[in-house]
Short mmCIF file of C-alpha atoms in Angstrom, two decimals:
data_model
loop_
_atom_site.label_atom_id
_atom_site.label_comp_id
_atom_site.label_asym_id
_atom_site.label_seq_id
_atom_site.Cartn_x
_atom_site.Cartn_y
_atom_site.Cartn_z
CA THR A 147 -57.55 -72.47 89.56
CA GLU A 148 -58.28 -69.93 86.81
CA PHE A 149 -55.41 -67.79 85.51
CA THR A 150 -55.19 -65.85 82.24
CA LEU A 151 -52.69 -63.32 80.96
CA GLN A 152 -53.49 -61.16 77.94
CA HIS A 153 -50.96 -58.95 76.14
CA ALA A 154 -51.85 -56.00 74.00
CA SER A 155 -50.33 -56.10 70.49
CA VAL A 156 -46.73 -54.94 70.40
CA ARG A 157 -44.20 -54.36 67.63
CA GLY A 158 -40.90 -56.16 67.28
CA PRO A 159 -39.47 -59.34 68.81
CA SER A 160 -39.59 -59.89 72.55
CA SER A 161 -37.69 -62.28 74.82
CA SER A 162 -39.35 -64.48 77.44
CA CYS A 163 -38.49 -62.11 80.26
CA GLU A 164 -39.23 -58.63 78.92
CA ILE A 165 -42.15 -56.74 77.42
CA THR A 166 -41.37 -54.57 74.40
CA GLY A 167 -43.39 -52.02 72.51
CA LYS A 168 -44.87 -48.64 73.30
CA VAL A 169 -47.40 -49.54 76.00
CA SER A 170 -48.22 -53.08 77.14
CA VAL A 171 -51.25 -53.84 79.27
CA VAL A 172 -51.43 -57.03 81.32
CA THR A 173 -54.70 -58.14 82.86
CA ALA A 174 -54.72 -61.01 85.37
CA ARG A 175 -57.86 -62.66 86.75
CA VAL A 176 -56.65 -64.59 89.75
CA GLU A 177 -57.72 -66.49 92.86
CA ASN A 178 -55.92 -66.24 96.17
CA THR A 179 -53.86 -69.44 95.94
CA GLU A 180 -50.16 -70.16 96.40
CA ASP A 181 -49.84 -71.45 92.84
CA VAL A 182 -51.27 -68.27 91.35
CA TRP A 183 -49.03 -66.18 93.60
CA ASN A 184 -45.87 -67.94 92.41
CA ARG A 185 -46.86 -67.84 88.74
CA SER A 186 -47.66 -64.13 88.94
CA ARG A 187 -44.33 -63.30 90.57
CA GLN A 188 -42.48 -65.31 87.92
CA PHE A 189 -44.22 -63.36 85.16
CA ALA A 190 -43.58 -60.00 86.76
CA SER A 191 -39.81 -60.41 87.11
CA CYS A 192 -37.02 -62.24 85.30
CA ASP A 193 -34.32 -64.06 87.28
CA ASP A 194 -35.53 -62.40 90.52
CA ASP A 195 -34.69 -58.96 89.13
CA ALA A 196 -36.71 -56.63 91.36
CA ASP A 197 -37.39 -53.93 88.80
CA ALA A 198 -40.22 -51.45 88.67
CA ASP A 199 -42.57 -53.88 86.90
CA ALA A 200 -42.16 -56.49 89.65
CA GLU A 201 -42.89 -53.88 92.31
CA VAL A 202 -46.16 -52.96 90.60
CA MET A 203 -47.19 -56.61 90.47
CA ASP A 204 -46.10 -57.20 94.08
CA ASP A 205 -48.21 -54.32 95.37
CA SER A 206 -51.27 -55.59 93.52
CA LEU A 207 -50.90 -59.20 94.64
CA GLU A 208 -50.11 -58.30 98.26
CA GLU A 209 -53.44 -56.53 98.40
CA ILE A 210 -55.16 -59.77 97.34
CA GLU A 211 -53.11 -61.85 99.78
CA SER A 212 -54.08 -59.57 102.68
CA ARG A 213 -57.68 -60.74 102.28
CA GLY A 214 -56.72 -64.06 103.83
CA ASN A 215 -58.76 -67.07 102.76
CA ASP A 216 -61.30 -65.07 100.85
CA SER A 217 -61.85 -67.23 97.78
CA SER A 218 -63.69 -64.56 95.82
CA ILE A 219 -62.37 -63.74 92.36
CA SER A 220 -60.41 -60.52 92.06
CA SER A 221 -59.18 -58.65 88.98
CA VAL A 222 -55.82 -56.95 88.79
CA THR A 223 -54.82 -54.66 85.94
CA MET A 224 -51.23 -53.52 85.43
CA SER A 225 -49.84 -51.10 82.81
CA THR A 226 -46.18 -51.08 81.87
CA VAL A 227 -44.65 -48.22 79.86
CA VAL A 228 -41.36 -49.06 78.15
CA PRO A 229 -39.18 -47.17 75.63
CA ASP A 230 -40.65 -46.95 72.17
CA ILE A 231 -39.07 -49.03 69.42
CA PRO A 232 -37.13 -46.68 67.07
CA ARG A 233 -38.96 -45.97 63.85
CA ARG A 234 -37.27 -46.74 60.56
CA PRO A 235 -35.98 -43.49 59.03
CA LYS A 236 -38.20 -42.10 56.30
CA ASN A 237 -36.95 -42.07 52.73
CA ALA A 238 -34.80 -38.97 52.40
CA LYS A 239 -35.76 -36.35 49.81
CA PHE A 240 -33.43 -34.08 47.86
CA THR A 241 -34.39 -31.16 50.09
CA ASP A 242 -33.25 -33.17 53.12
CA TYR A 243 -29.77 -33.58 51.61
CA ALA A 244 -29.62 -29.96 50.48
CA SER A 245 -30.60 -28.60 53.90
CA SER A 246 -27.90 -30.82 55.46
CA GLY A 247 -25.17 -29.11 53.43
CA LEU A 248 -24.90 -31.34 50.36
CA ASP A 249 -22.26 -29.98 47.93
CA ILE A 250 -22.96 -30.48 44.21
CA ASP A 251 -20.52 -29.56 41.47
CA LEU A 252 -20.89 -29.39 37.70
CA CYS A 253 -18.61 -30.76 34.99
CA VAL A 254 -19.38 -29.57 31.46
CA ALA A 255 -18.52 -31.42 28.23
CA ILE A 256 -19.47 -29.84 24.89
CA ASP A 257 -19.84 -31.54 21.52
CA PHE A 258 -17.89 -29.78 18.75
CA THR A 259 -18.38 -32.37 16.01
CA SER A 260 -19.81 -31.31 12.65
CA SER A 261 -23.08 -33.08 13.48
CA ASN A 262 -24.07 -29.82 15.16
CA GLY A 263 -23.96 -27.99 11.84
CA ASN A 264 -21.91 -25.01 10.72
CA PRO A 265 -21.81 -22.57 13.67
CA ARG A 266 -21.95 -19.68 11.16
CA GLU A 267 -25.29 -20.81 9.75
CA PRO A 268 -28.53 -19.74 11.48
CA GLY A 269 -30.56 -22.62 12.86
CA THR A 270 -27.59 -24.78 13.82
CA LEU A 271 -26.92 -25.65 17.46
CA HIS A 272 -23.76 -23.57 17.83
CA PHE A 273 -24.95 -20.55 15.88
CA SER A 274 -25.05 -17.45 18.01
CA MET A 275 -25.53 -13.76 17.42
CA GLU A 276 -25.43 -10.74 19.67
CA GLY A 277 -28.40 -10.58 22.00
CA MET A 278 -29.36 -14.21 21.40
CA MET A 279 -28.18 -17.41 23.06
CA ASN A 280 -27.79 -20.62 21.08
CA ASP A 281 -29.03 -24.02 22.23
CA TYR A 282 -25.81 -24.90 24.07
CA GLU A 283 -25.71 -21.58 25.90
CA GLU A 284 -29.33 -21.92 26.97
CA ALA A 285 -28.70 -25.44 28.30
CA ILE A 286 -25.56 -24.33 30.18
CA LYS A 287 -27.40 -21.35 31.65
CA ALA A 288 -30.48 -23.31 32.76
CA ILE A 289 -28.69 -26.32 34.24
CA GLY A 290 -25.70 -24.42 35.59
CA THR A 291 -27.79 -21.81 37.38
CA THR A 292 -29.79 -24.51 39.15
CA ILE A 293 -26.82 -26.65 40.22
CA SER A 294 -24.59 -23.74 41.22
CA LYS A 295 -26.96 -22.94 44.08
CA TYR A 296 -25.78 -26.13 45.78
CA SER A 297 -22.07 -25.71 45.00
CA LEU A 298 -19.71 -24.35 47.63
CA SER A 299 -16.79 -23.57 45.31
CA LYS A 300 -18.75 -22.64 42.16
CA ARG A 301 -15.69 -23.72 40.16
CA PHE A 302 -16.62 -25.88 37.17
CA PRO A 303 -14.30 -27.61 34.66
CA VAL A 304 -15.26 -27.23 30.99
CA TRP A 305 -14.15 -29.68 28.30
CA GLY A 306 -14.81 -30.00 24.61
CA PHE A 307 -14.59 -32.98 22.27
CA GLY A 308 -14.79 -33.61 18.56
CA ALA A 309 -12.79 -30.59 17.36
CA LYS A 310 -9.72 -30.66 15.11
CA TYR A 311 -6.62 -28.70 15.95
CA ASP A 312 -3.70 -28.80 13.48
CA GLY A 313 -5.46 -31.58 11.60
CA MET A 314 -5.76 -33.82 14.66
CA VAL A 315 -9.10 -34.73 16.26
CA ARG A 316 -9.19 -33.90 19.95
CA HIS A 317 -11.39 -36.32 21.82
CA ILE A 318 -11.09 -34.16 24.92
CA PHE A 319 -9.62 -30.70 25.39
CA GLN A 320 -9.88 -27.86 27.87
CA CYS A 321 -12.15 -24.96 27.03
CA GLY A 322 -10.87 -21.59 28.22
CA ASN A 323 -7.56 -20.63 29.76
CA ALA A 324 -8.14 -22.07 33.23
CA PRO A 325 -8.75 -25.68 34.30
CA GLU A 326 -11.93 -24.53 36.03
CA ALA A 327 -14.39 -21.79 35.15
CA ASN A 328 -15.68 -19.39 37.77
CA GLY A 329 -19.45 -19.79 37.98
CA VAL A 330 -21.94 -20.19 35.17
CA GLU A 331 -20.79 -17.04 33.38
CA GLY A 332 -17.27 -18.41 33.45
CA VAL A 333 -18.50 -21.62 31.80
CA LEU A 334 -20.19 -19.60 29.04
CA ASP A 335 -17.03 -17.55 28.50
CA ALA A 336 -14.94 -20.73 28.25
CA TYR A 337 -17.37 -22.18 25.70
CA ARG A 338 -17.37 -19.03 23.56
CA SER A 339 -13.57 -18.83 23.61
CA VAL A 340 -13.37 -22.00 21.49
CA PHE A 341 -14.90 -20.14 18.54
CA GLU A 342 -12.14 -17.57 18.77
CA SER A 343 -9.55 -20.27 18.12
CA ASP A 344 -8.59 -21.92 14.84
CA PHE A 345 -10.48 -25.17 15.49
CA ILE A 346 -12.31 -27.17 12.84
CA MET A 347 -15.26 -29.44 13.58
CA SER A 348 -14.47 -33.11 12.99
CA GLY A 349 -16.51 -35.45 10.78
CA PRO A 350 -20.14 -36.21 11.68
CA THR A 351 -20.82 -38.68 14.46
#
């Protein structure tokens, strides 16, 4: 008796009684014998579960059986369509998070140590004049404008460090009158308000 079963390649593990993957094709080349009949039925169903796959195999084999003792070789081809195996999610991009409602906030900390140079001298990091932004202001503007697009509250805390008040170095202090600044312009206003106070830059770091 000649009997062969060939499976198309499938993805993922499979148990002995089920076919997994997107589409599986089974081709059987059988003779009309009782042994082949029993083996085919066992392959088509698991634990006598008369599912759709078994019915397809039954219909095909009954056609062969109806030929009686005809010993000629017949070919039966069966296709089984089963649910696709879920694909692994792709690596998410920043735009995927942003479009899903990601909320990003900004916390600003500004260095007021004397390593920045005298803010009254041109060319130093804190030096500013009307109509011109200094290096800190440009950084706050560029970064803050970008991040604020993804912030729901647009309320940003602003801290300073390295300044002396009443002879004492402040390692962290609030810039501005409010705990949080309103938007990027509020951050810039909080930063500029420090220069209106009587602070002194601490020693170089």
